Amino acid sequence: MKLKVSKDAINAGLQKVLSVVVARSTIPVLSNILFRAEDGKLWLTATDLDITVRVAVEAEVARDGGTTIPARTVAGVLRESPGPEVEIECGEDAVAEIRSGSAVFKLRGIVEDDFPPMPSFEEGPSYAVEASALRAMLQRTGYAASVDETREVLNGVVLAFRDGKLTAVATDGRRLALVEQEFEFSKEHEGEIILPSKTVAELIRILGDEGTVRIARAGSQVMFRTEGMALTSKLIDGTFPNYRQVIPAAAEMRIAIERELLLNAVRRVALLTSERSNSVKLAFGRNRLEISAASPDIGEASETLPVKHAGGEIAVSFNPDFIVEPLRNLVTDQVYIELSDEMNPGVIKTDDPFLYVIMPMRMS
Amino acid sequence: MDGGTTAGDAGPPLRLDGFPRAILHFDGDAFFAAVEQAADPALRGRPVVTGKERGIIACASYEAKARGVRRGIALGEARRLCPDLVVLPSDYETYSLFSQRMFDIARRFTPDVEAYSIDEGFAELTGLRRLYRASYAEIARRFQAAAEAELGLTVSIGLSLSKGLAKLASDFRKPRGFTAVAGRHLHRFLARCALSDVWGFGPNTVALLQRHGLRTALDFVRRPEAWAGRLLGKPGREIWRELRGDAVHAVQSGAPPLQASLSKGKTFAAPSADRDFVYAKLLRNVESAFIKLRRHGLRARTVTVALRRQDFGQASLGARLTRATAATHEAVPAVRALFDALYAAGVPYRATMVLLEELESDPMTQPELFDDPVRIEKMAEASRLIDRVNRRYGKHRLGLGTGLFLPMRRPAARDAAPRRKTDRLPGETERRRVGIPLLRLPV
């Protein structure tokens, strides 16, 4: 392998694969990044055996070939390279020589053959989605996934291709985020996949604003492919609960409120919640919303916001994180809160196809 | 060592008041042995010890103590010291009944009674003088006399301005002691108390204080508070203030506050390889743990189960519930799964344990979107009902059906079943008990 590459380009490529690398693994090669030169490109690949990310970097390739290099070391070397360009050369011995300006590094790696191969994909159902749209869907749902390892099926985002729509859903059992879009695909390709949260986070990081991403499924694996990038991931095996059943059909009242106003107020009031008393109360009255919290051992807080609300009074308690997280991940100026009573789930909506169901807290 | 004070030379008083606060500490004298003597007059005046089932003295009556028999020594040694020793198996059922009655008597005087252990407690008497038209000391004496008359055993009383002082006072004279220490007499009392008598001072602390030239509790409180704080930290500062008559610790009349976890474990009378029996024992522990959990108004998120084999090897496994719960029934499926994963057929087990962690006390709960609220409410209601029935008829009278696999217990090893277990009252079975002690009174 022998090639020349711009420092900025290779560092940008490296950033996309670094977070997949396993810092301390019992399999040493997983702490390495695979450098492969072919087709006039340098391909960088990292894997933790669940997720594999492969990105292309434009390069002048003099000789095809490949090797693996310890990720942390090579990331440091490339970041600190003195020149605008970097030359990488490697023979059979898996020792990569990196030159930049007058600096020379020799990095001992592990031969390419030890690196786990990218899963091969038989053509299964595949879909083409706008990269920016997919990223937005994942961003608006991913935070709602469960982090409780004992509920594996909830540890990710469902992508459902059904009824001419693509639906992304995540829930931890207490709140649920859903984004839905019209989407064209052939009827026999209906189905759904559960992406693990780590995969979702990688996709949000890697997917750009332009181009299409092809999603292909093969058994328990999925591949996301764009120009110059491929991510394969294991899927979560299992049946996602029927999320349609928990979406309230109708609500007693619907209140429009400025997103940032609500977000900041809830964040402030939530400062006075504690592990032992983790709830904020939203009390709606005529044209006003009072947000309050009290912890016996800390103190109490309240803040009143003006809202357009002519209807009756209602007070509902929520885990503040469950309100802050969707608001932080949305971009619209205005959100709508729909409530029926203090026991039944509340809903946050926007003018986009976004829906968020949140279970109130209750006195036991 | 000099620099310390003596009783005759206590110096100026620490304070000039009487009882700005009146806290009573009561301590059943040689409680287990005294209960045995109270239940069987034939034992009165004889050297009695309990702990036969373990082969180690759990409690020695004052008659036995006089012959050199102490708690913690081996039975054989005790018999050598005192050949006519009466050795009895521990009968916790009866001790517990007497204990409850002792606290009930205290509660007749004041609602603020803290059951500190099975045989000792605190009672807050502050403000009761007018109600009883009597001094605090007189009220304390009435309690002492009532306990003695109604239970047939003696208690030692300490009365002072704080829990620390009251406990020190009740230890001052024993048995049947009565020590009331008013604020203006504190200095004279503390001058007669060794450092090692102070509640909260262990051997290391005492040794440290002695290196600083201190001998008595008075020497300690004569030092500045900041000095105590520097040397012993916050606990030392609190002891200093308690000994000076400033009550830092309140009498905790409710259930004592709980920590981050709660566990229940019991060793079988005899090892068993019977799957149903071991599982039933485990579930009994789970029931006990959840009863305690509910009594403290808590919910648990994590359940860990441990099985101990006869060879003392142990296997344990934990699970996290989808939500914190106080309902026994909600935890049972998880416990079942853990047990199935742990249990090895044909291996004799000697104990089961359950540990509840991630305890929550927040009165607000977070219900689940996908849960069936009716089912959850039913399980909560079942637990409430079980508690109510058992409060009335006794612990585990109403419980999970697996309890039926707990067989009629064979007599314990060493022929050590207490009489209360072998001589039943009419209508009693091994499992169905009448909540009264069995007395051997001559008629």
PDB file of N, CA and C in Angstrom, chain A residues 148 151 173-175 241 246 276-278 317 359-364, chain B residues 299 301 320-323 361-370 373:
ATOM      1  N   ASP A 148     -32.054   0.655  29.652  1.00  0.00           N
ATOM      2  CA  ASP A 148     -32.114  -0.472  30.573  1.00  0.00           C
ATOM      3  C   ASP A 148     -31.795  -1.751  29.796  1.00  0.00           C
ATOM      4  N   ARG A 151     -34.195  -4.576  29.048  1.00  0.00           N
ATOM      5  CA  ARG A 151     -35.296  -4.465  28.089  1.00  0.00           C
ATOM      6  C   ARG A 151     -34.692  -4.239  26.713  1.00  0.00           C
ATOM      7  N   GLY A 173     -40.684   2.937  27.550  1.00  0.00           N
ATOM      8  CA  GLY A 173     -41.821   2.425  28.311  1.00  0.00           C
ATOM      9  C   GLY A 173     -42.543   3.504  29.081  1.00  0.00           C
ATOM     10  N   ARG A 174     -41.910   4.682  29.199  1.00  0.00           N
ATOM     11  CA  ARG A 174     -42.555   5.764  29.953  1.00  0.00           C
ATOM     12  C   ARG A 174     -42.916   6.925  29.052  1.00  0.00           C
ATOM     13  N   ARG A 175     -42.152   7.063  27.975  1.00  0.00           N
ATOM     14  CA  ARG A 175     -42.477   8.059  26.957  1.00  0.00           C
ATOM     15  C   ARG A 175     -42.114   7.434  25.621  1.00  0.00           C
ATOM     16  N   PRO A 241     -43.053  -3.518  21.185  1.00  0.00           N
ATOM     17  CA  PRO A 241     -44.458  -3.463  21.611  1.00  0.00           C
ATOM     18  C   PRO A 241     -45.307  -2.651  20.632  1.00  0.00           C
ATOM     19  N   VAL A 246     -50.703   2.957  22.469  1.00  0.00           N
ATOM     20  CA  VAL A 246     -50.518   3.893  23.579  1.00  0.00           C
ATOM     21  C   VAL A 246     -50.660   5.347  23.126  1.00  0.00           C
ATOM     22  N   ARG A 276     -34.719  11.706  44.818  1.00  0.00           N
ATOM     23  CA  ARG A 276     -35.820  11.198  45.625  1.00  0.00           C
ATOM     24  C   ARG A 276     -37.156  11.810  45.232  1.00  0.00           C
ATOM     25  N   SER A 277     -37.127  12.913  44.526  1.00  0.00           N
ATOM     26  CA  SER A 277     -38.385  13.517  44.142  1.00  0.00           C
ATOM     27  C   SER A 277     -38.192  14.168  42.785  1.00  0.00           C
ATOM     28  N   ASN A 278     -38.322  13.311  41.775  1.00  0.00           N
ATOM     29  CA  ASN A 278     -37.947  13.720  40.429  1.00  0.00           C
ATOM     30  C   ASN A 278     -39.178  13.979  39.569  1.00  0.00           C
ATOM     31  N   SER A 317     -48.064  15.979  36.546  1.00  0.00           N
ATOM     32  CA  SER A 317     -46.650  15.888  36.926  1.00  0.00           C
ATOM     33  C   SER A 317     -45.895  14.997  35.949  1.00  0.00           C
ATOM     34  N   MET A 359     -45.992   9.539  29.785  1.00  0.00           N
ATOM     35  CA  MET A 359     -46.845   9.070  30.878  1.00  0.00           C
ATOM     36  C   MET A 359     -46.621   9.969  32.097  1.00  0.00           C
ATOM     37  N   PRO A 360     -47.669  10.511  32.666  1.00  0.00           N
ATOM     38  CA  PRO A 360     -47.489  11.355  33.855  1.00  0.00           C
ATOM     39  C   PRO A 360     -47.029  10.539  35.060  1.00  0.00           C
ATOM     40  N   MET A 361     -46.448  11.227  36.027  1.00  0.00           N
ATOM     41  CA  MET A 361     -46.127  10.586  37.302  1.00  0.00           C
ATOM     42  C   MET A 361     -47.351  10.709  38.185  1.00  0.00           C
ATOM     43  N   ARG A 362     -47.384   9.853  39.196  1.00  0.00           N
ATOM     44  CA  ARG A 362     -48.599   9.734  39.972  1.00  0.00           C
ATOM     45  C   ARG A 362     -48.251   9.554  41.444  1.00  0.00           C
ATOM     46  N   MET A 363     -49.084  10.066  42.313  1.00  0.00           N
ATOM     47  CA  MET A 363     -48.901   9.798  43.749  1.00  0.00           C
ATOM     48  C   MET A 363     -49.201   8.328  44.006  1.00  0.00           C
ATOM     49  N   SER A 364     -48.308   7.646  44.699  1.00  0.00           N
ATOM     50  CA  SER A 364     -48.596   6.232  44.972  1.00  0.00           C
ATOM     51  C   SER A 364     -49.327   6.105  46.293  1.00  0.00           C
TER      52      SER A 364
ATOM     53  N   ARG B 299     -40.018   1.240  47.690  1.00  0.00           N
ATOM     54  CA  ARG B 299     -40.190   0.339  46.556  1.00  0.00           C
ATOM     55  C   ARG B 299     -38.798  -0.101  46.112  1.00  0.00           C
ATOM     56  N   ARG B 301     -36.220  -1.779  43.031  1.00  0.00           N
ATOM     57  CA  ARG B 301     -36.088  -1.937  41.594  1.00  0.00           C
ATOM     58  C   ARG B 301     -35.297  -3.193  41.260  1.00  0.00           C
ATOM     59  N   ARG B 320     -33.249  -6.777  37.323  1.00  0.00           N
ATOM     60  CA  ARG B 320     -33.809  -5.453  37.498  1.00  0.00           C
ATOM     61  C   ARG B 320     -35.254  -5.517  37.023  1.00  0.00           C
ATOM     62  N   LEU B 321     -36.162  -5.062  37.864  1.00  0.00           N
ATOM     63  CA  LEU B 321     -37.571  -5.059  37.477  1.00  0.00           C
ATOM     64  C   LEU B 321     -37.813  -3.881  36.534  1.00  0.00           C
ATOM     65  N   THR B 322     -38.898  -3.957  35.760  1.00  0.00           N
ATOM     66  CA  THR B 322     -39.143  -2.872  34.814  1.00  0.00           C
ATOM     67  C   THR B 322     -39.455  -1.586  35.557  1.00  0.00           C
ATOM     68  N   ARG B 323     -39.983  -1.715  36.770  1.00  0.00           N
ATOM     69  CA  ARG B 323     -40.223  -0.517  37.558  1.00  0.00           C
ATOM     70  C   ARG B 323     -40.079  -0.890  39.021  1.00  0.00           C
ATOM     71  N   SER B 361     -38.173   5.960  47.602  1.00  0.00           N
ATOM     72  CA  SER B 361     -39.180   6.362  48.568  1.00  0.00           C
ATOM     73  C   SER B 361     -40.018   7.514  48.052  1.00  0.00           C
ATOM     74  N   ASP B 362     -39.705   7.967  46.844  1.00  0.00           N
ATOM     75  CA  ASP B 362     -40.452   9.078  46.254  1.00  0.00           C
ATOM     76  C   ASP B 362     -41.941   8.741  46.224  1.00  0.00           C
ATOM     77  N   PRO B 363     -42.778   9.594  46.805  1.00  0.00           N
ATOM     78  CA  PRO B 363     -44.216   9.280  46.759  1.00  0.00           C
ATOM     79  C   PRO B 363     -44.780   9.336  45.339  1.00  0.00           C
ATOM     80  N   MET B 364     -44.044  10.032  44.431  1.00  0.00           N
ATOM     81  CA  MET B 364     -44.488  10.051  43.038  1.00  0.00           C
ATOM     82  C   MET B 364     -43.916   8.827  42.328  1.00  0.00           C
ATOM     83  N   THR B 365     -44.748   8.115  41.603  1.00  0.00           N
ATOM     84  CA  THR B 365     -44.241   6.993  40.837  1.00  0.00           C
ATOM     85  C   THR B 365     -44.436   7.275  39.357  1.00  0.00           C
ATOM     86  N   GLN B 366     -43.613   6.626  38.569  1.00  0.00           N
ATOM     87  CA  GLN B 366     -43.707   6.795  37.123  1.00  0.00           C
ATOM     88  C   GLN B 366     -44.365   5.557  36.526  1.00  0.00           C
ATOM     89  N   PRO B 367     -45.645   5.620  36.198  1.00  0.00           N
ATOM     90  CA  PRO B 367     -46.293   4.463  35.575  1.00  0.00           C
ATOM     91  C   PRO B 367     -45.770   4.245  34.160  1.00  0.00           C
ATOM     92  N   GLU B 368     -45.985   3.046  33.651  1.00  0.00           N
ATOM     93  CA  GLU B 368     -45.502   2.681  32.325  1.00  0.00           C
ATOM     94  C   GLU B 368     -46.613   2.825  31.295  1.00  0.00           C
ATOM     95  N   LEU B 369     -46.194   3.207  30.092  1.00  0.00           N
ATOM     96  CA  LEU B 369     -47.161   3.325  29.007  1.00  0.00           C
ATOM     97  C   LEU B 369     -47.797   1.986  28.668  1.00  0.00           C
ATOM     98  N   PHE B 370     -46.968   0.915  28.686  1.00  0.00           N
ATOM     99  CA  PHE B 370     -47.444  -0.363  28.165  1.00  0.00           C
ATOM    100  C   PHE B 370     -48.000  -1.268  29.258  1.00  0.00           C
ATOM    101  N   PRO B 373     -52.636  -0.990  33.995  1.00  0.00           N
ATOM    102  CA  PRO B 373     -52.749  -0.374  35.323  1.00  0.00           C
ATOM    103  C   PRO B 373     -53.659  -1.169  36.256  1.00  0.00           C
TER     104      PRO B 373
END
